C-alpha cells in the first residue's frame, strides 16, 4: 500500500516537471523605472498545448512589494497545436528599495489539483527625486495671505433657525400676554404724555384768552380725541350730553356745561382754564384706571375657549357647591373664585382640547392641586398630535399651573340674568 502511494506522488512530480518544461510563462514590466506611488504595467503571457487548462493570478494574489490596481485580459489566440494567453496588470509601489522584483505564476489545472509554474522574474528601478540628502534642509516659507472662500453651512443654519423658532414660540406661549401688556402700557404712556403736553399748551393759551370760543373748541377736540383712545368710545362724535350719559355726569357735568356755554352761547368765563384743568385731572384718573385694567388683564390667563366651555358654565348652578347667595358673596369677597381647567388629548393628526366642570376654589385653597388630574392627562396624552398637540398642550398646562381659568364673572352674570 505504501509503495503505491509513493509511486503516485513520484508520478505526479514527474508529470508536473515535464509540463513545466513544455511551457514557459513570460513576465515583464512595460517600463524599466517607476516613482513611489506611480502606476506601472506588468505583462504576463504563456503558450501552452490546446488540451491544457491554464489560469492567471487574480486580485486576491499577493503582489508584494507591489499593490494591485487592475487587470486587463486579451482574447486567447490559437493555432493547430497551441494556445496563447496574455494579461496586463496595473500595479504601484510604495517601497523605497532601489530595485524591486516581481515573479508571477500561472496555474495548470490537473483535475481537482493544480500545478504552479513561475514566470521568469523581472525587476524595475525606483526613480528617486532626492538623490543626495543634505545635512540640513532649508525650508521655503510662504507667509502671504491666501483668501479662502467659506462654504455656507446650511444644515447648521436650519438647525439654528429651528431652535430660534422653537424658543420664540415657547417665549410667546409663556410670556406672550406679559409682553403684550408691557407694549400696551408703553404705548398708553406715550399717548398720554403727548396728550398732556399738547393739552397743557392749550391751557396756557386759554389763560391768555379766556373767552376765545374757537380756541376753547380746539382744545376740547384734543381732549375728546384722547378720551376716545383710552375709553374705546366715539367721544369725538358725542355731544356733551351724550358724554354725561355714558357714566361721567357726576365728574363732568358742571365742567362740560360751562365749556358749552362759552362755545355756543358766547357766555365767557374769566376762569375758563380752571375747567380745562379739571378735565385734565379727570383724564389722568381715567388713564390710571385704564393702566390698572391692562395690568389686571395680564394676571389672567388668555386662551381661546374650548368647545364645551360655555356649556359647562351654563350647566353650572351655584347651589351645587353648597352655598346660598349670601355665603357665595362672602366667599368671593375673601378671594374665592370659580375656575375651569383644560386638558388635551392627541391622536396623531387629531387633537382634542376640552374643559373640566366648573370648580369653586375657596379663599386659601390651592387651585393648582385641584387641576393636577387634568394637567397629568395633558402631559401624558397631549403631545402626540401634529401640530395642535404641540400647541394646545403647553397652553393647557400653563392655564392649569396658574390655578385654572377664572370664570367667576361669567357665572355671576348668568346667575344675575
Tab-separated table of C-alpha atoms in Angstrom:
chain	number	residue	atom	x	y	z
A	1	UNK	CA	0.000	0.000	0.000
A	2	UNK	CA	2.791	2.436	0.967
A	3	UNK	CA	4.638	1.658	-2.221
A	4	UNK	CA	1.534	2.544	-4.290
A	5	UNK	CA	1.196	5.986	-2.655
A	6	UNK	CA	4.900	6.739	-3.141
A	7	UNK	CA	4.681	5.802	-6.799
A	8	UNK	CA	1.630	8.099	-7.239
A	9	UNK	CA	3.451	11.060	-5.716
A	10	UNK	CA	6.534	10.391	-7.834
A	11	UNK	CA	4.432	10.143	-10.977
A	12	UNK	CA	2.681	13.461	-10.228
A	13	UNK	CA	6.051	15.158	-9.623
A	14	UNK	CA	7.445	13.853	-12.884
A	15	UNK	CA	4.245	14.965	-14.694
A	16	UNK	CA	4.499	18.470	-13.238
A	17	UNK	CA	8.188	18.755	-14.146
A	18	UNK	CA	7.517	17.635	-17.681
A	19	UNK	CA	4.672	20.141	-18.026
A	20	UNK	CA	6.833	22.917	-16.613
A	21	UNK	CA	9.458	22.082	-19.188
A	22	UNK	CA	6.938	22.135	-22.012
A	23	UNK	CA	5.561	25.659	-21.199
A	24	UNK	CA	7.426	28.741	-20.052
A	25	UNK	CA	5.391	31.798	-18.817
A	26	UNK	CA	6.912	35.140	-19.639
A	27	UNK	CA	6.556	38.156	-17.294
A	28	UNK	CA	7.930	41.637	-17.948
A	29	UNK	CA	7.444	45.248	-16.750
A	30	UNK	CA	6.456	47.547	-19.595
A	31	UNK	CA	8.876	50.234	-18.378
A	32	UNK	CA	12.158	49.973	-16.544
A	33	UNK	CA	11.691	52.609	-13.806
A	34	UNK	CA	8.941	53.911	-11.531
A	35	UNK	CA	8.413	56.509	-8.796
A	36	UNK	CA	6.787	55.890	-5.420
A	37	UNK	CA	3.018	55.710	-5.867
A	38	UNK	CA	3.229	55.771	-9.660
A	39	UNK	CA	1.318	53.142	-11.651
A	40	UNK	CA	3.321	50.635	-13.664
A	41	UNK	CA	2.132	47.887	-16.079
A	42	UNK	CA	3.340	44.309	-15.860
A	43	UNK	CA	2.702	41.893	-18.759
A	44	UNK	CA	2.255	38.136	-18.237
A	45	UNK	CA	1.895	35.693	-21.174
A	46	UNK	CA	2.119	31.953	-21.781
A	47	UNK	CA	1.955	29.477	-24.713
A	48	UNK	CA	0.547	26.005	-23.953
A	49	UNK	CA	-0.968	22.921	-25.714
A	50	UNK	CA	-4.600	23.142	-26.731
A	51	UNK	CA	-5.758	20.356	-24.389
A	52	UNK	CA	-4.389	22.111	-21.262
A	53	UNK	CA	-6.257	24.437	-18.918
A	54	UNK	CA	-4.320	27.449	-17.611
A	55	UNK	CA	-5.421	30.286	-15.290
A	56	UNK	CA	-3.697	33.566	-14.289
A	57	UNK	CA	-3.472	35.229	-10.819
A	58	UNK	CA	-6.374	37.493	-9.862
A	59	UNK	CA	-6.818	40.362	-7.370
A	60	UNK	CA	-6.502	38.009	-4.364
A	61	UNK	CA	-2.897	37.172	-5.153
A	62	UNK	CA	-0.121	38.765	-3.079
A	63	UNK	CA	1.834	41.025	-5.445
A	64	UNK	CA	4.359	42.130	-2.817
A	65	UNK	CA	6.215	44.541	-2.922
A	66	UNK	CA	3.624	45.976	-5.285
A	67	UNK	CA	-0.033	46.933	-4.818
A	68	UNK	CA	-2.639	45.591	-7.242
A	69	UNK	CA	-4.918	48.068	-9.076
A	70	UNK	CA	-6.438	46.441	-12.163
A	71	UNK	CA	-6.029	43.532	-14.578
A	72	UNK	CA	-6.692	43.566	-18.364
A	73	UNK	CA	-7.359	40.381	-20.379
A	74	UNK	CA	-6.702	39.717	-24.034
A	75	UNK	CA	-8.531	37.178	-26.198
A	76	UNK	CA	-6.932	33.730	-26.477
A	77	UNK	CA	-5.066	33.139	-29.751
A	78	UNK	CA	-4.775	29.552	-31.038
A	79	UNK	CA	-3.128	27.639	-33.882
A	80	UNK	CA	-3.255	23.963	-34.839
A	81	UNK	CA	-1.411	22.756	-31.688
A	82	UNK	CA	-1.092	25.572	-29.121
A	83	UNK	CA	-2.983	28.419	-27.436
A	84	UNK	CA	-1.576	31.769	-26.384
A	85	UNK	CA	-2.951	33.844	-23.412
A	86	UNK	CA	-1.803	37.168	-22.012
A	87	UNK	CA	-2.810	39.783	-19.424
A	88	UNK	CA	-1.551	43.157	-18.268
A	89	UNK	CA	-1.556	44.040	-14.556
A	90	UNK	CA	-1.583	47.653	-13.320
A	91	UNK	CA	0.455	47.899	-10.135
A	92	UNK	CA	2.130	50.528	-7.963
A	93	UNK	CA	4.741	50.503	-5.253
A	94	UNK	CA	5.258	52.399	-2.038
A	95	UNK	CA	8.504	50.716	-1.062
A	96	UNK	CA	11.803	52.610	-1.262
A	97	UNK	CA	14.078	49.768	-2.390
A	98	UNK	CA	16.081	50.880	-5.436
A	99	UNK	CA	15.424	47.591	-7.271
A	100	UNK	CA	12.073	45.848	-6.902
A	101	UNK	CA	11.402	42.419	-8.412
A	102	UNK	CA	8.249	40.550	-9.303
A	103	UNK	CA	7.727	36.921	-10.435
A	104	UNK	CA	4.118	35.916	-11.121
A	105	UNK	CA	2.883	32.333	-11.560
A	106	UNK	CA	0.379	30.631	-13.790
A	107	UNK	CA	-1.686	27.658	-12.658
A	108	UNK	CA	-2.030	24.457	-14.690
A	109	UNK	CA	-5.220	22.612	-13.765
A	110	UNK	CA	-4.922	18.833	-13.260
A	111	UNK	CA	-8.423	17.621	-12.394
A	112	UNK	CA	-9.028	18.656	-8.786
A	113	UNK	CA	-5.429	19.819	-8.368
A	114	UNK	CA	-3.208	22.452	-9.981
A	115	UNK	CA	0.426	22.951	-10.755
A	116	UNK	CA	2.129	26.302	-10.179
A	117	UNK	CA	4.578	27.395	-12.853
A	118	UNK	CA	6.522	30.616	-12.220
A	119	UNK	CA	7.299	33.102	-14.959
A	120	UNK	CA	10.749	34.499	-15.426
A	121	UNK	CA	11.427	37.234	-12.807
A	122	UNK	CA	11.664	40.872	-13.850
A	123	UNK	CA	12.661	43.998	-11.969
A	124	UNK	CA	12.009	47.717	-12.065
A	125	UNK	CA	14.178	50.559	-10.805
A	126	UNK	CA	12.908	53.188	-8.355
A	127	UNK	CA	13.438	56.760	-9.540
A	128	UNK	CA	14.476	58.992	-6.675
A	129	UNK	CA	13.507	62.631	-6.553
A	130	UNK	CA	16.122	63.431	-3.912
A	131	UNK	CA	19.325	61.663	-4.810
A	132	UNK	CA	21.546	63.241	-2.199
A	133	UNK	CA	20.167	64.259	1.205
A	134	UNK	CA	21.963	67.332	2.598
A	135	UNK	CA	22.985	67.628	6.229
A	136	UNK	CA	20.456	70.405	6.821
A	137	UNK	CA	17.301	71.310	4.965
A	138	UNK	CA	16.266	74.831	4.081
A	139	UNK	CA	12.523	75.220	4.005
A	140	UNK	CA	10.768	77.635	1.721
A	141	UNK	CA	8.466	79.996	3.563
A	142	UNK	CA	5.268	81.428	2.151
A	143	UNK	CA	3.563	83.736	4.603
A	144	UNK	CA	1.439	85.592	2.064
A	145	UNK	CA	-2.249	85.784	2.984
A	146	UNK	CA	-4.428	83.463	0.948
A	147	UNK	CA	-8.152	84.272	0.927
A	148	UNK	CA	-10.341	81.214	1.474
A	149	UNK	CA	-13.969	81.069	0.402
A	150	UNK	CA	-16.075	79.728	3.235
A	151	UNK	CA	-18.972	77.486	2.304
A	152	UNK	CA	-22.247	78.387	4.000
A	153	UNK	CA	-23.257	75.695	6.484
A	154	UNK	CA	-26.918	75.253	5.600
A	155	UNK	CA	-27.605	72.260	7.937
A	156	UNK	CA	-26.383	74.198	10.969
A	157	UNK	CA	-28.281	77.265	9.779
A	158	UNK	CA	-31.550	75.310	9.539
A	159	UNK	CA	-30.983	73.716	12.949
A	160	UNK	CA	-30.264	77.132	14.448
A	161	UNK	CA	-33.303	78.622	12.753
A	162	UNK	CA	-35.475	75.818	14.109
A	163	UNK	CA	-34.142	76.333	17.638
A	164	UNK	CA	-34.759	80.080	17.431
A	165	UNK	CA	-38.313	79.447	16.197
A	166	UNK	CA	-38.903	76.910	18.997
A	167	UNK	CA	-37.574	79.292	21.636
A	168	UNK	CA	-39.642	82.111	20.143
A	169	UNK	CA	-42.833	80.029	20.237
A	170	UNK	CA	-42.118	78.932	23.795
A	171	UNK	CA	-41.479	82.518	24.875
A	172	UNK	CA	-44.674	83.647	23.167
A	173	UNK	CA	-46.834	80.981	24.817
A	174	UNK	CA	-45.337	81.541	28.269
A	175	UNK	CA	-44.666	85.278	28.311
A	176	UNK	CA	-46.771	86.476	25.376
A	177	UNK	CA	-49.518	88.011	27.497
A	178	UNK	CA	-46.994	89.802	29.695
A	179	UNK	CA	-45.092	91.136	26.682
A	180	UNK	CA	-48.289	92.371	25.008
A	181	UNK	CA	-49.327	94.104	28.243
A	182	UNK	CA	-45.976	95.870	28.590
A	183	UNK	CA	-46.151	97.038	24.984
A	184	UNK	CA	-49.717	98.260	25.526
A	185	UNK	CA	-48.717	100.151	28.703
A	186	UNK	CA	-45.774	101.719	26.907
A	187	UNK	CA	-47.994	102.947	24.084
A	188	UNK	CA	-50.579	104.243	26.555
A	189	UNK	CA	-47.890	106.162	28.448
A	190	UNK	CA	-46.517	107.700	25.255
A	191	UNK	CA	-50.014	108.639	24.104
A	192	UNK	CA	-50.796	110.255	27.470
A	193	UNK	CA	-47.519	112.175	27.508
A	194	UNK	CA	-48.260	113.509	24.034
A	195	UNK	CA	-51.812	114.479	25.025
A	196	UNK	CA	-50.673	116.084	28.273
A	197	UNK	CA	-48.046	118.196	26.526
A	198	UNK	CA	-50.478	119.379	23.845
A	199	UNK	CA	-53.279	119.976	26.379
A	200	UNK	CA	-51.016	121.974	28.706
A	201	UNK	CA	-50.029	124.235	25.838
A	202	UNK	CA	-53.722	124.767	25.098
A	203	UNK	CA	-54.436	125.690	28.740
A	204	UNK	CA	-51.631	128.266	28.604
A	205	UNK	CA	-53.228	129.799	25.502
A	206	UNK	CA	-56.649	129.828	27.198
A	207	UNK	CA	-55.208	131.680	30.169
A	208	UNK	CA	-54.179	134.398	27.739
A	209	UNK	CA	-57.643	134.499	26.110
A	210	UNK	CA	-60.326	133.051	28.404
A	211	UNK	CA	-63.227	133.920	26.052
A	212	UNK	CA	-61.797	132.720	22.726
A	213	UNK	CA	-64.550	130.291	21.677
A	214	UNK	CA	-62.604	128.902	18.707
A	215	UNK	CA	-59.548	128.156	20.846
A	216	UNK	CA	-61.708	126.555	23.561
A	217	UNK	CA	-63.364	124.296	20.978
A	218	UNK	CA	-59.989	123.237	19.527
A	219	UNK	CA	-58.700	122.231	22.976
A	220	UNK	CA	-61.932	120.358	23.697
A	221	UNK	CA	-61.475	118.359	20.465
A	222	UNK	CA	-57.951	117.398	21.624
A	223	UNK	CA	-59.443	116.089	24.881
A	224	UNK	CA	-62.182	114.136	23.109
A	225	UNK	CA	-59.684	112.549	20.693
A	226	UNK	CA	-57.563	111.253	23.556
A	227	UNK	CA	-60.560	110.026	25.570
A	228	UNK	CA	-61.724	108.123	22.508
A	229	UNK	CA	-58.483	106.103	22.596
A	230	UNK	CA	-58.499	105.090	26.261
A	231	UNK	CA	-62.285	104.581	26.646
A	232	UNK	CA	-62.830	102.905	23.253
A	233	UNK	CA	-65.911	105.061	22.650
A	234	UNK	CA	-66.591	107.634	19.873
A	235	UNK	CA	-66.083	110.723	22.065
A	236	UNK	CA	-65.365	112.931	19.049
A	237	UNK	CA	-68.894	112.223	17.796
A	238	UNK	CA	-70.560	112.615	21.192
A	239	UNK	CA	-72.151	115.843	22.351
A	240	UNK	CA	-71.545	116.905	25.930
A	241	UNK	CA	-74.934	115.500	26.960
A	242	UNK	CA	-74.090	112.123	25.411
A	243	UNK	CA	-70.745	112.069	27.214
A	244	UNK	CA	-72.520	112.626	30.527
A	245	UNK	CA	-74.990	109.833	29.788
A	246	UNK	CA	-72.267	107.168	29.391
A	247	UNK	CA	-71.416	107.454	33.095
A	248	UNK	CA	-69.439	110.651	33.661
A	249	UNK	CA	-72.225	113.004	34.748
A	250	UNK	CA	-71.062	113.319	38.346
A	251	UNK	CA	-67.481	114.257	37.420
A	252	UNK	CA	-68.016	116.324	34.258
A	253	UNK	CA	-71.485	117.891	34.352
A	254	UNK	CA	-70.501	121.385	35.529
A	255	UNK	CA	-67.272	121.435	33.536
A	256	UNK	CA	-68.787	120.481	30.174
A	257	UNK	CA	-71.820	122.761	30.634
A	258	UNK	CA	-69.555	125.750	31.313
A	259	UNK	CA	-67.446	124.965	28.234
A	260	UNK	CA	-70.571	124.558	26.065
A	261	UNK	CA	-71.931	127.945	27.192
A	262	UNK	CA	-68.655	129.567	26.232
A	263	UNK	CA	-68.569	127.901	22.765
A	264	UNK	CA	-72.207	128.016	21.718
A	265	UNK	CA	-73.673	130.778	23.921
A	266	UNK	CA	-70.813	133.233	23.800
A	267	UNK	CA	-71.002	133.371	27.611
A	268	UNK	CA	-67.431	133.845	28.727
A	269	UNK	CA	-65.842	132.650	31.942
A	270	UNK	CA	-62.920	134.508	33.387
A	271	UNK	CA	-61.509	131.289	34.864
A	272	UNK	CA	-62.143	129.011	31.867
A	273	UNK	CA	-58.713	127.475	32.265
A	274	UNK	CA	-59.889	126.032	35.612
A	275	UNK	CA	-62.444	123.906	33.757
A	276	UNK	CA	-59.794	122.501	31.439
A	277	UNK	CA	-57.514	121.804	34.391
A	278	UNK	CA	-60.402	119.839	35.893
A	279	UNK	CA	-60.714	117.955	32.575
A	280	UNK	CA	-57.005	117.190	32.713
A	281	UNK	CA	-57.268	115.835	36.271
A	282	UNK	CA	-60.255	113.690	35.234
A	283	UNK	CA	-58.319	112.407	32.180
A	284	UNK	CA	-55.347	111.466	34.339
A	285	UNK	CA	-57.623	109.414	36.618
A	286	UNK	CA	-59.144	107.628	33.607
A	287	UNK	CA	-55.631	106.984	32.273
A	288	UNK	CA	-54.607	105.382	35.598
A	289	UNK	CA	-57.759	103.222	35.595
A	290	UNK	CA	-57.020	102.069	32.026
A	291	UNK	CA	-53.449	101.180	33.041
A	292	UNK	CA	-54.678	99.180	36.032
A	293	UNK	CA	-57.167	97.326	33.840
A	294	UNK	CA	-54.382	96.449	31.415
A	295	UNK	CA	-52.217	95.189	34.286
A	296	UNK	CA	-55.025	93.118	35.781
A	297	UNK	CA	-55.716	91.506	32.395
A	298	UNK	CA	-52.062	90.405	32.391
A	299	UNK	CA	-52.637	88.319	35.527
A	300	UNK	CA	-55.497	86.403	33.951
A	301	UNK	CA	-54.551	83.612	31.502
A	302	UNK	CA	-55.692	84.449	27.989
A	303	UNK	CA	-56.765	81.451	25.960
A	304	UNK	CA	-59.475	80.734	23.463
A	305	UNK	CA	-62.458	78.952	24.985
A	306	UNK	CA	-62.756	75.227	24.314
A	307	UNK	CA	-65.785	73.757	22.590
A	308	UNK	CA	-67.549	72.632	25.758
A	309	UNK	CA	-66.517	75.562	27.992
A	310	UNK	CA	-69.685	77.636	27.548
A	311	UNK	CA	-71.808	74.526	28.004
A	312	UNK	CA	-70.097	73.727	31.305
A	313	UNK	CA	-70.646	77.278	32.576
A	314	UNK	CA	-74.308	77.365	31.571
A	315	UNK	CA	-74.979	73.984	33.182
A	316	UNK	CA	-73.406	75.037	36.491
A	317	UNK	CA	-75.675	76.004	39.378
A	318	UNK	CA	-74.404	77.902	42.426
A	319	UNK	CA	-76.352	75.597	44.730
A	320	UNK	CA	-74.300	72.583	43.694
A	321	UNK	CA	-71.395	73.984	45.702
A	322	UNK	CA	-73.454	74.049	48.916
A	323	UNK	CA	-73.609	77.856	49.096
A	324	UNK	CA	-76.518	80.251	49.286
A	325	UNK	CA	-76.287	83.732	47.767
A	326	UNK	CA	-75.012	85.455	50.918
A	327	UNK	CA	-72.386	82.793	51.592
A	328	UNK	CA	-71.266	82.963	47.966
A	329	UNK	CA	-70.684	86.707	48.032
A	330	UNK	CA	-68.849	86.441	51.345
A	331	UNK	CA	-66.510	83.830	49.850
A	332	UNK	CA	-65.964	85.945	46.748
A	333	UNK	CA	-65.052	88.942	48.922
A	334	UNK	CA	-62.443	86.802	50.680
A	335	UNK	CA	-60.876	85.840	47.349
A	336	UNK	CA	-62.841	82.773	46.315
A	337	UNK	CA	-63.364	82.156	42.616
A	338	UNK	CA	-64.913	79.827	40.068
A	339	UNK	CA	-62.441	78.224	37.669
A	340	UNK	CA	-62.225	75.628	34.936
A	341	UNK	CA	-59.217	73.530	33.890
A	342	UNK	CA	-58.174	72.423	30.423
A	343	UNK	CA	-56.969	69.036	29.256
A	344	UNK	CA	-55.615	67.991	25.844
A	345	UNK	CA	-55.677	64.554	24.199
A	346	UNK	CA	-53.953	63.898	20.855
A	347	UNK	CA	-54.010	61.008	18.370
A	348	UNK	CA	-51.516	61.724	15.562
A	349	UNK	CA	-53.261	64.335	13.385
A	350	UNK	CA	-56.278	64.721	15.731
A	351	UNK	CA	-56.128	66.850	18.865
A	352	UNK	CA	-58.977	67.404	21.337
A	353	UNK	CA	-58.936	70.256	23.878
A	354	UNK	CA	-61.731	70.242	26.449
A	355	UNK	CA	-62.712	71.996	29.677
A	356	UNK	CA	-63.379	70.494	33.075
A	357	UNK	CA	-66.559	71.162	35.028
A	358	UNK	CA	-66.617	74.440	36.922
A	359	UNK	CA	-64.772	74.197	40.235
A	360	UNK	CA	-65.113	76.558	43.202
A	361	UNK	CA	-61.822	77.483	44.848
A	362	UNK	CA	-62.328	78.924	48.326
A	363	UNK	CA	-60.018	81.543	49.727
A	364	UNK	CA	-56.786	79.884	50.846
A	365	UNK	CA	-57.308	76.706	48.791
A	366	UNK	CA	-54.656	75.577	46.295
A	367	UNK	CA	-56.091	75.969	42.801
A	368	UNK	CA	-53.156	74.124	41.203
A	369	UNK	CA	-53.797	70.998	43.288
A	370	UNK	CA	-57.402	70.656	42.102
A	371	UNK	CA	-56.222	70.773	38.471
A	372	UNK	CA	-53.443	68.181	38.766
A	373	UNK	CA	-55.552	65.408	37.213
A	374	UNK	CA	-56.195	67.481	34.089
A	375	UNK	CA	-52.553	68.561	33.931
A	376	UNK	CA	-51.453	64.919	34.131
A	377	UNK	CA	-53.820	63.938	31.306
A	378	UNK	CA	-52.410	66.717	29.108
A	379	UNK	CA	-48.803	65.907	29.985
A	380	UNK	CA	-49.178	62.206	29.137
A	381	UNK	CA	-51.622	62.295	26.219
A	382	UNK	CA	-51.467	65.795	24.779
A	383	UNK	CA	-48.164	65.944	22.897
A	384	UNK	CA	-48.810	63.233	20.312
A	385	UNK	CA	-50.682	65.309	17.711
A	386	UNK	CA	-49.078	67.342	14.917
A	387	UNK	CA	-49.272	70.299	15.002
A	388	UNK	CA	-52.027	71.169	17.501
A	389	UNK	CA	-50.894	68.786	20.213
A	390	UNK	CA	-47.635	70.708	20.467
A	391	UNK	CA	-49.579	73.987	20.690
A	392	UNK	CA	-52.551	73.172	22.923
A	393	UNK	CA	-50.686	71.042	25.476
A	394	UNK	CA	-48.357	73.814	26.724
A	395	UNK	CA	-51.320	76.197	26.850
A	396	UNK	CA	-53.400	73.774	28.897
A	397	UNK	CA	-50.537	73.163	31.319
A	398	UNK	CA	-49.901	76.903	31.564
A	399	UNK	CA	-53.543	77.625	32.474
A	400	UNK	CA	-53.745	74.761	34.972
A	401	UNK	CA	-50.494	75.647	36.748
A	402	UNK	CA	-51.763	79.209	37.183
A	403	UNK	CA	-54.719	77.873	39.127
A	404	UNK	CA	-57.163	77.429	36.233
A	405	UNK	CA	-59.120	79.933	34.154
A	406	UNK	CA	-61.216	82.324	36.237
A	407	UNK	CA	-64.860	82.250	35.062
A	408	UNK	CA	-66.345	83.952	38.129
A	409	UNK	CA	-67.683	86.956	36.200
A	410	UNK	CA	-69.320	84.774	33.561
A	411	UNK	CA	-71.005	82.599	36.185
A	412	UNK	CA	-72.195	85.561	38.283
A	413	UNK	CA	-73.598	87.241	35.175
A	414	UNK	CA	-75.518	84.069	34.354
A	415	UNK	CA	-76.966	83.928	37.864
A	416	UNK	CA	-77.805	87.625	37.834
A	417	UNK	CA	-79.589	87.379	34.495
